[in-house]
CSV table of C-alpha atoms (C1' of nucleotides) in Angstrom, one decimal:
chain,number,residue,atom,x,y,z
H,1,UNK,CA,11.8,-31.1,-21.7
H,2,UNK,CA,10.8,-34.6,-20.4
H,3,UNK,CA,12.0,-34.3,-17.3
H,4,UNK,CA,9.8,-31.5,-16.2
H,5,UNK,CA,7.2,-33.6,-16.6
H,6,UNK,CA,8.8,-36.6,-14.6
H,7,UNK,CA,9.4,-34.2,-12.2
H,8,UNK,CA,5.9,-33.2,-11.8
H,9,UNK,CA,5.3,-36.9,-11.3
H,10,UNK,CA,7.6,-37.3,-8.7
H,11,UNK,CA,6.4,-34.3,-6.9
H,12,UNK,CA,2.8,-35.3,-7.0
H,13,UNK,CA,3.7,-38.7,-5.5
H,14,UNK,CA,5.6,-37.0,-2.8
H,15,UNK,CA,2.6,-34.8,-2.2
H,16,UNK,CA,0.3,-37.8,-2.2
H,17,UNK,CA,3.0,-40.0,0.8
H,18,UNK,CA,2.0,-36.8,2.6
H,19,UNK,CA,-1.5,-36.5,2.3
H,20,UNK,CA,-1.5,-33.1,0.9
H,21,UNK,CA,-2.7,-32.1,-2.7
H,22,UNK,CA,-0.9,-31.3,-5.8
H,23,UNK,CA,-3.8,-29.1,-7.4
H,24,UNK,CA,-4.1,-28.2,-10.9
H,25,UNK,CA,-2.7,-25.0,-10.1
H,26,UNK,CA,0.4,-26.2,-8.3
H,27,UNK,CA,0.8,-28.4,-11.1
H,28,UNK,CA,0.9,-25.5,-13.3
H,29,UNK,CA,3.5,-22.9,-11.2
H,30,UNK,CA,5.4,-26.1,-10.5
H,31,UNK,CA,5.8,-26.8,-13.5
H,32,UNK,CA,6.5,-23.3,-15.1
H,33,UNK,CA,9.0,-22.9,-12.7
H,34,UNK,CA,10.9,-26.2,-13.9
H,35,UNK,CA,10.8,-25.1,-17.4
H,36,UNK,CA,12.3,-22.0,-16.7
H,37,UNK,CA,16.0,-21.8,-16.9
H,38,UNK,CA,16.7,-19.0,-14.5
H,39,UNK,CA,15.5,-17.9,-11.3
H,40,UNK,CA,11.6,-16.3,-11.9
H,41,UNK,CA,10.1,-13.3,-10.3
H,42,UNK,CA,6.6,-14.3,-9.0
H,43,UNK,CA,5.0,-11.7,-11.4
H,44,UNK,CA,6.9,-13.1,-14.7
H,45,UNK,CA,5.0,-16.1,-13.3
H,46,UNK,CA,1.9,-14.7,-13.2
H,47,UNK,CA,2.2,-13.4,-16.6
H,48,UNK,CA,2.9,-17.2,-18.0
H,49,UNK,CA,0.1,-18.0,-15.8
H,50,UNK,CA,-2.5,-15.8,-17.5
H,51,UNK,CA,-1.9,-17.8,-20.4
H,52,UNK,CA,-3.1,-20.8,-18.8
H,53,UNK,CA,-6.0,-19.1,-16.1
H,54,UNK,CA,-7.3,-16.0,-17.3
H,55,UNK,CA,-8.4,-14.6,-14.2
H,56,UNK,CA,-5.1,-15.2,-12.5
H,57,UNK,CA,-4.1,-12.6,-9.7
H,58,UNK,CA,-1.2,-12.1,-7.2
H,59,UNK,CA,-2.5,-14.2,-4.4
H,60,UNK,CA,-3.1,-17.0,-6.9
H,61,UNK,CA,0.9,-17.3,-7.5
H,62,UNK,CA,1.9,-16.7,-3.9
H,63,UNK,CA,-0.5,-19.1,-2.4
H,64,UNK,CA,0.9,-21.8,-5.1
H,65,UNK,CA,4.4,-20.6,-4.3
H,66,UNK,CA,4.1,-20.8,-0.3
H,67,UNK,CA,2.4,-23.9,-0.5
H,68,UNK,CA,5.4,-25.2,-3.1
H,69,UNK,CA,8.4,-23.5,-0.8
H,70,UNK,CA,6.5,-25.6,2.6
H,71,UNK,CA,7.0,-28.8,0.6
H,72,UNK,CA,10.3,-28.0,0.2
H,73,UNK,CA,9.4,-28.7,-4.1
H,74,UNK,CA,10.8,-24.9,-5.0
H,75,UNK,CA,13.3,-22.2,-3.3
H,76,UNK,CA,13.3,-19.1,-3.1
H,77,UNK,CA,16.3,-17.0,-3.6
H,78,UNK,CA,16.8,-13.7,-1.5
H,79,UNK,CA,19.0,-11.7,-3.4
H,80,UNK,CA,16.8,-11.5,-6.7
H,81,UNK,CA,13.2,-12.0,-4.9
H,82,UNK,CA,12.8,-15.2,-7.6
H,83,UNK,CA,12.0,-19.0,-7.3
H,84,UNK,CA,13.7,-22.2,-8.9
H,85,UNK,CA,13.1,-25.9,-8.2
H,86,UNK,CA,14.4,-27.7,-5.5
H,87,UNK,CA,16.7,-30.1,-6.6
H,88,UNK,CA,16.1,-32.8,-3.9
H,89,UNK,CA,12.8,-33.0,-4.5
H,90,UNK,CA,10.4,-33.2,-1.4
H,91,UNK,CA,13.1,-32.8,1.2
H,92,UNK,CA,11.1,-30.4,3.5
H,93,UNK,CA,11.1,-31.4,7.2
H,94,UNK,CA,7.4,-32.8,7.8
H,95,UNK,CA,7.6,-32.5,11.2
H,96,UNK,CA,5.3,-30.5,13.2
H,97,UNK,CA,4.9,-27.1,12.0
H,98,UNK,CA,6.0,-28.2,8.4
H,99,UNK,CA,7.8,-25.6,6.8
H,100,UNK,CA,10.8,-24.8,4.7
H,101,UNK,CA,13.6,-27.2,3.8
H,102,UNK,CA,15.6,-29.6,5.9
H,103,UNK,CA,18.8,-30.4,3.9
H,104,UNK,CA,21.6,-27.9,3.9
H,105,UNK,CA,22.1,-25.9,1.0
H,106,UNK,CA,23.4,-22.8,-0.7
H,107,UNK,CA,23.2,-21.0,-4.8
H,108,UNK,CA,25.2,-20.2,-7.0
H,109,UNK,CA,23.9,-17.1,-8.6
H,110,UNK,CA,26.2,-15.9,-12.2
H,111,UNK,CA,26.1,-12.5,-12.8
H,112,UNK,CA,26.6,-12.5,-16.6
H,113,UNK,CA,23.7,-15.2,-17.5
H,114,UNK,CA,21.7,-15.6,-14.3
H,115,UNK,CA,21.9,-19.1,-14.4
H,116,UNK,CA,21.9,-20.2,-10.5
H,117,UNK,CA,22.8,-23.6,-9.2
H,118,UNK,CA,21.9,-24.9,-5.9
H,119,UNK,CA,24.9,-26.9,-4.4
H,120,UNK,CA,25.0,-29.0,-1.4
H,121,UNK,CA,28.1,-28.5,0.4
H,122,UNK,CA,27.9,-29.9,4.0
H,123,UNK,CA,31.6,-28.1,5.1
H,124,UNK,CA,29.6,-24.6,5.0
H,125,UNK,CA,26.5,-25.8,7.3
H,126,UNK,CA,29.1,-26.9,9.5
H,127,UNK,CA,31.4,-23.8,9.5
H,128,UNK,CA,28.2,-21.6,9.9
H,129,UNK,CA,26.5,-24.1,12.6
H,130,UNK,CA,30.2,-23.6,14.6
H,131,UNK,CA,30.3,-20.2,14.3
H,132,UNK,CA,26.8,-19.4,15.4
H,133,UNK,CA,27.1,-21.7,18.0
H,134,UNK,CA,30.6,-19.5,19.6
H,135,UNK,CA,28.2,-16.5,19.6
H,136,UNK,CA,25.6,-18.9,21.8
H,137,UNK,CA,23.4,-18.3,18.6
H,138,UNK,CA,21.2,-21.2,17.8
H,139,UNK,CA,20.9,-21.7,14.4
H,140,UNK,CA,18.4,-22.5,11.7
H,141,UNK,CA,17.7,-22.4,8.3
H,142,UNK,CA,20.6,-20.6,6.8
H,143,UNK,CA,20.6,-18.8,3.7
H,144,UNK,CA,23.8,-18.7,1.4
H,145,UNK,CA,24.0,-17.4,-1.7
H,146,UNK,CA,26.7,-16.8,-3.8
H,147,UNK,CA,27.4,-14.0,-6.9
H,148,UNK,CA,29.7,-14.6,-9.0
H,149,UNK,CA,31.0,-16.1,-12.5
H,150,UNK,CA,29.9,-19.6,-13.5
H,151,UNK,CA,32.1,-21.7,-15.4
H,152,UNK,CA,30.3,-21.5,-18.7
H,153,UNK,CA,30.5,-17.7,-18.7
H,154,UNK,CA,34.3,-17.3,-17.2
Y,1,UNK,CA,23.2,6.3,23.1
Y,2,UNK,CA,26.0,8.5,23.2
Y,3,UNK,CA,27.8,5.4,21.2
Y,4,UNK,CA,25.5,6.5,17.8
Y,5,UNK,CA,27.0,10.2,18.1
Y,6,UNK,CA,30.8,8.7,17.6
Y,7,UNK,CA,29.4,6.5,15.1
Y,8,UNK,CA,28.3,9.4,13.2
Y,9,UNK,CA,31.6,11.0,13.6
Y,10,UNK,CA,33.9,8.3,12.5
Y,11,UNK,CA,31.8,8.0,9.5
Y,12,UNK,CA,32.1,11.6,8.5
Y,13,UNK,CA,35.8,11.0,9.2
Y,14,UNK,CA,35.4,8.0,6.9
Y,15,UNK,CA,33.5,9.9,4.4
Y,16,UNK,CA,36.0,12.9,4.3
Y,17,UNK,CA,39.0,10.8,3.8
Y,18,UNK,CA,37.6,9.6,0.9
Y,19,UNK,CA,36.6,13.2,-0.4
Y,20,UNK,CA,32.7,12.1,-0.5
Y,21,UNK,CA,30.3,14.4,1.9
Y,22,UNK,CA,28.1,12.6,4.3
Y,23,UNK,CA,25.5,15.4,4.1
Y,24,UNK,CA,22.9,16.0,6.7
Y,25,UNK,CA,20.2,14.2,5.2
Y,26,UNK,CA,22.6,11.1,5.0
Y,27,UNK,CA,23.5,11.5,8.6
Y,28,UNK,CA,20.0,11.9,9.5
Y,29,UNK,CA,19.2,8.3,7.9
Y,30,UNK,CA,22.5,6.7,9.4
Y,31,UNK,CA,21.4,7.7,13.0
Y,32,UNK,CA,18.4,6.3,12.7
Y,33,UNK,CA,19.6,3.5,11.5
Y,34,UNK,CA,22.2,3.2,14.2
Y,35,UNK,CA,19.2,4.1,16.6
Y,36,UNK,CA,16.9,1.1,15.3
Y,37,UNK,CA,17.2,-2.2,17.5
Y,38,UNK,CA,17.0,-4.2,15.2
Y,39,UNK,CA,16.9,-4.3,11.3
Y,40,UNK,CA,14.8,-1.1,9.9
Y,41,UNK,CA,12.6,-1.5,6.5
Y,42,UNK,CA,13.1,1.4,4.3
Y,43,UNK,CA,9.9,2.8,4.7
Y,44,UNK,CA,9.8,2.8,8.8
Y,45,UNK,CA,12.9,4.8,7.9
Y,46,UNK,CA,10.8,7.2,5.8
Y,47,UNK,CA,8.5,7.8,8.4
Y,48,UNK,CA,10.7,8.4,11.1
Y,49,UNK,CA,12.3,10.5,8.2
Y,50,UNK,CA,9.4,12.6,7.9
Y,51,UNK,CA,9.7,13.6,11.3
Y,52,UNK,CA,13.1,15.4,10.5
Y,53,UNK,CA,12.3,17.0,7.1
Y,54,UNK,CA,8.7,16.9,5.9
Y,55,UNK,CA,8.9,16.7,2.5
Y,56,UNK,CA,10.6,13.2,2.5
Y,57,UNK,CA,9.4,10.7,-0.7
Y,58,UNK,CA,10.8,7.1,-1.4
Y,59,UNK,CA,14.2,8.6,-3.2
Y,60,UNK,CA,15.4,10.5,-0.2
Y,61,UNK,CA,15.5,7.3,1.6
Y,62,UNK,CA,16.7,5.2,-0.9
Y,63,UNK,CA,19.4,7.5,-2.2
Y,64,UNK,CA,20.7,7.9,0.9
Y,65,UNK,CA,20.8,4.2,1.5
Y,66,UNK,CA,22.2,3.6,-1.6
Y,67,UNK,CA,25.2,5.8,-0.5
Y,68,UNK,CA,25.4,4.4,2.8
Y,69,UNK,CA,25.7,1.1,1.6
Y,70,UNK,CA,28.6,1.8,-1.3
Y,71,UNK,CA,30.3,3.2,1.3
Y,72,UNK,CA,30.3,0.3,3.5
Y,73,UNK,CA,28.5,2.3,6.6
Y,74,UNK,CA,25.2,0.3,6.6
Y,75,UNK,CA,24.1,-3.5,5.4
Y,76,UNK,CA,21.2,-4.7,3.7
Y,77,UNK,CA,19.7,-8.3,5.2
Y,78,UNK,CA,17.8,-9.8,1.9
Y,79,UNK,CA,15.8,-12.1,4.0
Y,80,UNK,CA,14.0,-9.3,5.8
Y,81,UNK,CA,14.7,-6.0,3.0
Y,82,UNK,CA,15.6,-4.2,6.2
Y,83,UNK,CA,18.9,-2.3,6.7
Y,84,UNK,CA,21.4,-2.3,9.7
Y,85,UNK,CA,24.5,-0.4,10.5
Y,86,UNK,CA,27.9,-2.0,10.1
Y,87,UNK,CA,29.8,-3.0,12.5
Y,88,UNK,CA,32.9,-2.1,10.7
Y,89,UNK,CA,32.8,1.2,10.3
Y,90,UNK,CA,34.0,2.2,6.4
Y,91,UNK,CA,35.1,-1.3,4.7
Y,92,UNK,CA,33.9,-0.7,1.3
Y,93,UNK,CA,36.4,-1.8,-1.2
Y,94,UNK,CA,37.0,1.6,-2.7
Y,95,UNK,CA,38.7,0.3,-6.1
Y,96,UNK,CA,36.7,1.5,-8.8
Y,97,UNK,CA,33.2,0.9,-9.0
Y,98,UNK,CA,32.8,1.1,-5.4
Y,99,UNK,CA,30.0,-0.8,-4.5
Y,100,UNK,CA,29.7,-3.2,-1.7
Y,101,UNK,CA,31.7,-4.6,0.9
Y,102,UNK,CA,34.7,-6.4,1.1
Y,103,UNK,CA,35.3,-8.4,4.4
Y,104,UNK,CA,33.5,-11.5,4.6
Y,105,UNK,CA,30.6,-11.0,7.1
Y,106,UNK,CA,27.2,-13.4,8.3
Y,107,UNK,CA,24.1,-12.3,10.4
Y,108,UNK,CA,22.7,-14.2,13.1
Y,109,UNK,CA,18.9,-13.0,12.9
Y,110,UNK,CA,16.6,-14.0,16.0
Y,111,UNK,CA,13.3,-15.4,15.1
Y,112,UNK,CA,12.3,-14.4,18.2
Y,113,UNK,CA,13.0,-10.7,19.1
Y,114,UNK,CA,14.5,-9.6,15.8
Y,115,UNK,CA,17.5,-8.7,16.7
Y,116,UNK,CA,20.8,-9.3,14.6
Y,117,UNK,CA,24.0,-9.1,14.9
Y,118,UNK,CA,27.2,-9.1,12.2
Y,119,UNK,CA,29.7,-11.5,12.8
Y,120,UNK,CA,33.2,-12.4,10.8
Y,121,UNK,CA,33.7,-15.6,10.5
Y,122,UNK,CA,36.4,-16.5,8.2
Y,123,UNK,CA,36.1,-20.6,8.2
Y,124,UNK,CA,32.7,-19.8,6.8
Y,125,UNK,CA,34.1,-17.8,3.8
Y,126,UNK,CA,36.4,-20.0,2.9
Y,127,UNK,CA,34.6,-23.2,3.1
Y,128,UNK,CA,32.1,-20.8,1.0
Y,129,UNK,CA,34.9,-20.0,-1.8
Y,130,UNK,CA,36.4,-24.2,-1.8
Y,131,UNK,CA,32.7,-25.3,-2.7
Y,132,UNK,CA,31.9,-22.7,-5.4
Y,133,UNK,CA,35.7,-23.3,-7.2
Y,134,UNK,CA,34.5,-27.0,-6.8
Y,135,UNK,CA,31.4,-26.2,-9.4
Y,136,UNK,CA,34.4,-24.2,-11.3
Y,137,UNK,CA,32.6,-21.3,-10.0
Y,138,UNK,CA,34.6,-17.8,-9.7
Y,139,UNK,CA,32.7,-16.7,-6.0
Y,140,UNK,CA,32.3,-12.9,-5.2
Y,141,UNK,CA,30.0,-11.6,-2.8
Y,142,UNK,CA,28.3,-13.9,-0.2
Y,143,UNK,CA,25.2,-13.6,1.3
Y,144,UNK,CA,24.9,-15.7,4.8
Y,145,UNK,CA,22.0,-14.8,7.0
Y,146,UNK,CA,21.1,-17.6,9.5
Y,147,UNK,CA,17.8,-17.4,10.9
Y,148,UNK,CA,17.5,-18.7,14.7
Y,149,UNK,CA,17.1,-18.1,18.4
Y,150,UNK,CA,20.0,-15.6,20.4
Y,151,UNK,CA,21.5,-16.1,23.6
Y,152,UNK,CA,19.2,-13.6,25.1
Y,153,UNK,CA,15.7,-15.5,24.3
Y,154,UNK,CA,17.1,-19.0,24.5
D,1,DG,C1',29.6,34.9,-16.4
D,2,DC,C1',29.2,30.0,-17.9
D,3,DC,C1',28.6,25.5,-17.3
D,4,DA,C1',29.6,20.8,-15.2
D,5,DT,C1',28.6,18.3,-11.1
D,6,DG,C1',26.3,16.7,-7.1
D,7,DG,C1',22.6,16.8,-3.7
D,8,DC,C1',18.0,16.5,-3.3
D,9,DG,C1',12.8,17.8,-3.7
D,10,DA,C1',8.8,16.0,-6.2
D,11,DT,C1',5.8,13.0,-9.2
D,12,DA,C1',5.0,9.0,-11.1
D,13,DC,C1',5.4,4.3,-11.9
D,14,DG,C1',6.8,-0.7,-11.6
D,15,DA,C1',7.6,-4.7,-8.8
D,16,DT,C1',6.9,-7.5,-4.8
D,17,DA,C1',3.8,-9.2,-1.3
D,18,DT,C1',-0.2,-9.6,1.8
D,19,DA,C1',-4.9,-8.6,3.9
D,20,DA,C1',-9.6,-9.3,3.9
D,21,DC,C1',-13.6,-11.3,2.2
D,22,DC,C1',-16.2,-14.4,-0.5
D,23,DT,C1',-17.5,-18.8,-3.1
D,24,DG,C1',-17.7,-23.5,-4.3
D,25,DG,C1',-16.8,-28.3,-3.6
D,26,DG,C1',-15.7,-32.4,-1.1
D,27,DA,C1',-15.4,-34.8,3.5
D,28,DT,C1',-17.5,-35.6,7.8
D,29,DG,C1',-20.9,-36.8,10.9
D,30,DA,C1',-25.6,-36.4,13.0
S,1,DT,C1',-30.3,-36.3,3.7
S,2,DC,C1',-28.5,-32.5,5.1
S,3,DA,C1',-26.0,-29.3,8.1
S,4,DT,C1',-21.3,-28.3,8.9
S,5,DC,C1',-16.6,-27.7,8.3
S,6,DC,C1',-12.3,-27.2,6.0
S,7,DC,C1',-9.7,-26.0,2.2
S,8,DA,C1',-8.6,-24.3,-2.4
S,9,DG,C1',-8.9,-20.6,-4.9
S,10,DG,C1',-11.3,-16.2,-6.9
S,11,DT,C1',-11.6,-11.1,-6.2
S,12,DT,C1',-10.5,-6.6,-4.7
S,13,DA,C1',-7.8,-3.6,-2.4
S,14,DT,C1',-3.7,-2.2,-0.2
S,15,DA,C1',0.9,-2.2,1.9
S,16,DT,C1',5.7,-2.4,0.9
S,17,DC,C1',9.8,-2.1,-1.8
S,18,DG,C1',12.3,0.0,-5.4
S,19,DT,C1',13.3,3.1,-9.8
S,20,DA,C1',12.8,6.5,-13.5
S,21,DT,C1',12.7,11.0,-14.5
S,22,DC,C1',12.4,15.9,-14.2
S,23,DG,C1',13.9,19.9,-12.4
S,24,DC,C1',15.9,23.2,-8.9
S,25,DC,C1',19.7,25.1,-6.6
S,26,DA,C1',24.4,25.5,-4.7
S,27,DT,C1',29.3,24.9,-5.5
S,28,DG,C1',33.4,25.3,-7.9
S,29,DG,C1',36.5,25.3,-11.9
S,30,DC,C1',37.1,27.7,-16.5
DNA sequence: GCCATGGCGATACGATATAACCTGGGATGA
DNA sequence: TCATCCCAGGTTATATCGTATCGCCATGGC
């Protein structure tokens, strides 16, 4: 997979524009969770970690993953407590408190392979944005994720 | 809260109707759900459990949930792994497996003072169900929970 | 009586996530 | 130069979430 490591690349630049550090070790989760093709549990990831830093514990992944999920470089998805890379790499809203991601988006999650794709569909931000807004609800982040059959499995 | 009491009924009513029991224990862990302000972990539920019958473990809790939630009386929120009652009282689709909900449903969850509430917005689901057909994507259940401020602590 | 079923007590375990504390290394500034 | 600070990350322990499994007992049909 070439493009992992492109991706890598790219992310480290973003990192760098911001003036925050792509380590060795955020390389490392960054880049196992790009060559994974499903969703990863942050314990599968440690165990791939050990592989490449014995001493490897829990905090060492979750510290790697919140830092990843504040850049906006990875996502995490609810429904299977598991992380896959952000398409749109580096679009996390650096302003002031600097967390989470700024573009709308939702997953596609199959049931039969567990392949998940991450879909940008602006009509459901808006639909959810109006309907929060009736309730005098002020929205943020929203998370939307979708089970079903992809087309490669239907 | 005289209001959880007739919950309680309906959902035995509910229950019965269908010919499955809503035992005491299960009643016990509904009202306390319906008693909870906001969204209640599973294990908050234990120990308010354990106030009711001593010898309450993990299972007792999660069995219970786990009935409570096929038949379409209470809702889990991913984001916080908390549960709350529904609002629609007995909407599990009861066609053979018998998991789940059917009517589309969102959660507005304040960042502020925790408290959520179910809505029904229809536009949402189906602008939800276009975009995932547009990936050639058969959609089932969606999860939508929208994390912001309510009316109350704006 | 016999046995299938369902509810549930009890123990153990696996998986997910965080708290608390410490160390080392690089930047900063007196 | 050296004291200081911040930050990344190591280390240990623990909280939280969720399941697997065993076994008991009551109910109800045969």
């Amino acid at each position: 997979m070439p493009e992992v490591a492109t991706a890598v690349e790219q992310a480290a630049f973003v990192c760098a524009s911001r003036g925050v550090q792509l380590t060795e070790l955020r390389r490392q989760v960054l880049r196992l969770i790009l060559e994974a093709e499903a969703p990863i549990g942050a314990y599968a990831l440690l165990d791939k970690l050990r592989g490449l830093r014995a001493g490897a514990a829990p905090p060492t992944v979750y510290r790697a993953l919140d830092f990843l999920l504040e850049q906006g470089l990875v996502h995490k998805l609810e429904r299977l407590n598991a992380y896959m890379p952000c398409v749109e790499t580096g679009h996390a809203h650096h302003d002031g408190h600097g967390h989470g991601h700024d573009h709308p988006h939702q997953f596609l999650i199959c049931r039969k392979c567990g392949a998940t794709a991450e879909i940008c569909a602006p009509a459901v931000a808006a639909a959810i944005t109006e309907a929060a807004r009736a309730q005098g609800f002020t929205p943020g982040v929203a998370t939307v994720e979708v089970e079903g059959v992809c087309a490669n499995c239907a």
